[in-house]
């Protein structure tokens, strides 16, 4: 029995170890830098919909865990100042991390801009007979502003660390509008825009 008035022994709570990663800064004079390991924007935004550890996905290249896809080139692209930027801005994902080569932003933003450009450009071409290049030269400012607006709008949920969702997750009956379909249609739109610009450059006039 413990002595009267003597407090029971307490155990100190275990302090979780912070996993770190050492980055080679690419210059022997600079050496290396050890920073806390953190989830990349891909793991936060794209892995839940494309697949990986603990997350189902249907895109063919999505079933490989991010850690197995990383190589030395990827390590050079990791933003060592990510934690500082997150603390400064309050964002869950820093913009430099989101826009790096394997970040969450480049492909999805390019897909959305391509879909917007293909729809608007070909619709205007059908109505006016002007090629996409002519349309851009006549309204460079408004087109550039619209593209910038869509880019910033796409970065809002990425900055908050919100995975992309399809229509089903929002309660819409249009369940075929999945997050995978967005990427697939966007890739087709990028090819379509490129092909249209190339064809119009060769022919010297609009294709519609």
Short mmCIF file of C-alpha atoms in Angstrom, two decimals:
data_model
loop_
_atom_site.label_atom_id
_atom_site.label_comp_id
_atom_site.label_asym_id
_atom_site.label_seq_id
_atom_site.Cartn_x
_atom_site.Cartn_y
_atom_site.Cartn_z
CA UNK A 1 0.00 0.00 0.00
CA UNK A 2 1.30 3.44 -0.80
CA UNK A 3 2.11 5.86 2.02
CA UNK A 4 -0.56 8.36 3.02
CA UNK A 5 -0.18 11.74 1.36
CA UNK A 6 2.31 10.47 -1.20
CA UNK A 7 1.14 11.06 -4.79
CA UNK A 8 1.01 8.03 -7.09
CA UNK A 9 3.91 7.70 -9.51
CA UNK A 10 3.24 9.25 -12.90
CA UNK A 11 4.73 8.36 -16.21
CA UNK A 12 5.89 11.06 -18.60
CA UNK A 13 3.88 11.07 -21.85
CA UNK A 14 5.88 9.73 -24.77
CA UNK A 15 7.01 12.46 -27.13
CA UNK A 16 6.40 11.32 -30.71
CA UNK A 17 9.51 11.34 -32.83
CA UNK A 18 9.44 13.77 -35.71
CA UNK A 19 10.39 12.01 -38.93
CA UNK A 20 12.91 14.01 -40.92
CA UNK A 21 14.37 13.87 -44.41
CA UNK A 22 17.82 15.07 -45.48
CA UNK A 23 17.87 17.06 -48.71
CA UNK A 24 20.93 17.34 -50.90
CA UNK A 25 21.02 20.99 -51.98
CA UNK A 26 22.92 20.14 -55.14
CA UNK A 27 26.10 22.07 -54.34
CA UNK A 28 28.93 20.62 -52.21
CA UNK A 29 29.53 24.08 -50.79
CA UNK A 30 25.94 24.23 -49.53
CA UNK A 31 25.99 20.70 -48.11
CA UNK A 32 22.66 19.22 -47.09
CA UNK A 33 19.68 20.29 -45.04
CA UNK A 34 17.49 18.23 -42.68
CA UNK A 35 13.82 19.23 -42.56
CA UNK A 36 10.69 17.64 -41.04
CA UNK A 37 9.14 15.12 -43.41
CA UNK A 38 5.70 16.21 -44.52
CA UNK A 39 3.02 15.01 -46.88
CA UNK A 40 3.42 16.40 -50.38
CA UNK A 41 0.57 18.14 -52.15
CA UNK A 42 0.16 15.00 -54.27
CA UNK A 43 -0.44 12.86 -51.19
CA UNK A 44 -2.96 15.37 -49.80
CA UNK A 45 -4.87 16.27 -52.96
CA UNK A 46 -4.39 13.60 -55.64
CA UNK A 47 -3.65 10.32 -53.85
CA UNK A 48 -7.16 10.00 -52.36
CA UNK A 49 -8.70 10.00 -55.87
CA UNK A 50 -5.91 8.41 -57.92
CA UNK A 51 -5.01 5.60 -55.56
CA UNK A 52 -2.12 4.55 -53.41
CA UNK A 53 -1.76 3.34 -49.85
CA UNK A 54 -5.21 3.16 -48.26
CA UNK A 55 -6.90 5.00 -51.12
CA UNK A 56 -8.66 3.38 -54.10
CA UNK A 57 -8.18 4.82 -57.56
CA UNK A 58 -8.93 3.94 -61.16
CA UNK A 59 -6.34 5.92 -63.14
CA UNK A 60 -3.79 3.33 -64.42
CA UNK A 61 -0.70 5.00 -62.96
CA UNK A 62 -2.33 5.71 -59.63
CA UNK A 63 -1.86 2.46 -57.70
CA UNK A 64 1.80 2.99 -56.81
CA UNK A 65 2.53 4.59 -53.43
CA UNK A 66 4.14 8.01 -53.71
CA UNK A 67 7.21 6.87 -51.77
CA UNK A 68 7.95 4.24 -54.40
CA UNK A 69 7.71 6.76 -57.24
CA UNK A 70 10.08 9.27 -55.67
CA UNK A 71 13.67 9.41 -56.86
CA UNK A 72 16.63 11.76 -56.46
CA UNK A 73 15.21 14.21 -58.99
CA UNK A 74 12.03 14.46 -56.92
CA UNK A 75 14.07 15.18 -53.78
CA UNK A 76 15.65 18.17 -55.52
CA UNK A 77 12.14 19.47 -56.19
CA UNK A 78 11.00 19.23 -52.56
CA UNK A 79 10.47 22.65 -51.09
CA UNK A 80 12.67 22.79 -47.97
CA UNK A 81 10.94 25.99 -46.82
CA UNK A 82 7.48 24.39 -46.98
CA UNK A 83 6.89 24.30 -43.20
CA UNK A 84 7.90 27.96 -42.86
CA UNK A 85 5.60 28.97 -45.73
CA UNK A 86 2.69 27.02 -44.25
CA UNK A 87 3.19 28.73 -40.89
CA UNK A 88 3.44 32.15 -42.54
CA UNK A 89 0.39 31.81 -44.80
CA UNK A 90 -1.74 29.41 -42.77
CA UNK A 91 -2.20 27.19 -45.83
CA UNK A 92 -2.31 23.39 -45.53
CA UNK A 93 -0.33 23.15 -48.79
CA UNK A 94 2.31 25.69 -49.77
CA UNK A 95 2.12 27.05 -53.32
CA UNK A 96 5.74 26.17 -54.24
CA UNK A 97 5.01 22.56 -53.25
CA UNK A 98 1.72 22.53 -55.18
CA UNK A 99 3.38 23.87 -58.35
CA UNK A 100 6.47 21.64 -58.33
CA UNK A 101 6.82 19.02 -61.09
CA UNK A 102 4.94 16.32 -59.16
CA UNK A 103 2.71 18.74 -57.28
CA UNK A 104 -1.07 18.74 -57.21
CA UNK A 105 -1.58 21.90 -59.26
CA UNK A 106 0.11 21.73 -62.71
CA UNK A 107 -1.84 18.93 -64.41
CA UNK A 108 -5.27 19.67 -62.99
CA UNK A 109 -5.00 23.41 -63.73
CA UNK A 110 -3.76 22.72 -67.26
CA UNK A 111 -6.67 20.29 -67.75
CA UNK A 112 -9.22 22.87 -66.62
CA UNK A 113 -7.74 25.66 -68.74
CA UNK A 114 -7.62 23.35 -71.76
CA UNK A 115 -11.28 22.40 -71.33
CA UNK A 116 -12.22 26.08 -70.97
CA UNK A 117 -10.11 27.08 -73.97
CA UNK A 118 -11.39 24.27 -76.18
CA UNK A 119 -15.03 25.01 -75.41
CA UNK A 120 -14.81 28.80 -75.64
CA UNK A 121 -12.36 28.89 -78.55
CA UNK A 122 -14.16 26.40 -80.79
CA UNK A 123 -17.58 27.91 -79.97
CA UNK A 124 -16.35 31.40 -80.90
CA UNK A 125 -14.63 29.99 -83.98
CA UNK A 126 -17.87 28.40 -85.13
CA UNK A 127 -19.76 31.66 -84.57
CA UNK A 128 -17.22 34.11 -86.04
CA UNK A 129 -15.01 32.09 -88.38
CA UNK A 130 -11.88 33.40 -86.63
CA UNK A 131 -9.12 31.00 -85.62
CA UNK A 132 -8.16 30.52 -82.00
CA UNK A 133 -4.92 32.45 -82.56
CA UNK A 134 -6.89 35.37 -84.04
CA UNK A 135 -9.28 35.34 -81.10
CA UNK A 136 -6.39 35.44 -78.63
CA UNK A 137 -4.70 38.33 -80.43
CA UNK A 138 -7.95 40.33 -80.41
CA UNK A 139 -8.79 39.72 -76.74
CA UNK A 140 -5.49 38.91 -75.05
CA UNK A 141 -6.26 40.79 -71.83
CA UNK A 142 -9.71 39.31 -71.09
CA UNK A 143 -8.56 35.79 -72.00
CA UNK A 144 -5.44 36.03 -69.83
CA UNK A 145 -7.52 37.43 -66.93
CA UNK A 146 -10.03 34.57 -67.23
CA UNK A 147 -7.24 31.98 -67.22
CA UNK A 148 -5.68 33.66 -64.16
CA UNK A 149 -9.07 33.65 -62.42
CA UNK A 150 -9.53 29.91 -63.05
CA UNK A 151 -5.98 29.24 -61.83
CA UNK A 152 -6.51 31.10 -58.55
CA UNK A 153 -9.92 29.44 -58.08
CA UNK A 154 -8.30 26.02 -58.54
CA UNK A 155 -5.63 26.87 -55.97
CA UNK A 156 -8.14 27.72 -53.22
CA UNK A 157 -9.10 24.10 -52.34
CA UNK A 158 -5.53 22.91 -52.96
CA UNK A 159 -4.20 25.48 -50.49
CA UNK A 160 -6.73 24.24 -47.94
CA UNK A 161 -5.63 20.62 -48.47
CA UNK A 162 -9.04 19.52 -49.81
CA UNK A 163 -8.90 16.47 -52.13
CA UNK A 164 -10.66 16.80 -55.47
CA UNK A 165 -14.18 15.39 -55.46
CA UNK A 166 -16.61 14.22 -58.11
CA UNK A 167 -20.27 15.16 -58.42
CA UNK A 168 -21.33 12.14 -56.31
CA UNK A 169 -19.42 13.45 -53.27
CA UNK A 170 -21.40 16.70 -53.54
CA UNK A 171 -24.73 14.83 -53.58
CA UNK A 172 -25.35 15.38 -57.30
CA UNK A 173 -27.28 12.75 -59.28
CA UNK A 174 -24.70 13.16 -62.09
CA UNK A 175 -22.53 10.42 -60.61
CA UNK A 176 -20.65 9.90 -63.90
CA UNK A 177 -18.90 13.25 -63.36
CA UNK A 178 -16.04 11.80 -61.34
CA UNK A 179 -12.68 13.31 -60.42
CA UNK A 180 -11.05 10.75 -62.74
CA UNK A 181 -13.25 11.89 -65.64
CA UNK A 182 -12.13 15.48 -65.11
CA UNK A 183 -8.49 14.52 -65.69
CA UNK A 184 -9.31 12.28 -68.67
CA UNK A 185 -11.41 14.93 -70.44
CA UNK A 186 -8.81 17.56 -69.60
CA UNK A 187 -6.04 15.53 -71.22
CA UNK A 188 -8.17 15.08 -74.34
CA UNK A 189 -8.83 18.84 -74.37
CA UNK A 190 -5.08 19.59 -74.18
CA UNK A 191 -4.45 17.34 -77.17
CA UNK A 192 -7.41 18.90 -78.98
CA UNK A 193 -6.23 22.48 -78.43
CA UNK A 194 -2.69 21.61 -79.51
CA UNK A 195 -3.94 19.81 -82.61
CA UNK A 196 -6.29 22.67 -83.53
CA UNK A 197 -3.57 25.32 -83.17
CA UNK A 198 -1.15 23.23 -85.23
CA UNK A 199 -3.72 22.57 -87.96
CA UNK A 200 -4.76 26.22 -88.16
CA UNK A 201 -1.11 27.31 -88.34
CA UNK A 202 -0.52 24.97 -91.29
CA UNK A 203 -3.74 25.83 -93.11
CA UNK A 204 -3.61 29.54 -92.34
CA UNK A 205 -7.29 29.74 -91.42
CA UNK A 206 -9.85 28.44 -88.92
CA UNK A 207 -10.80 24.78 -89.06
CA UNK A 208 -14.52 25.44 -88.40
#
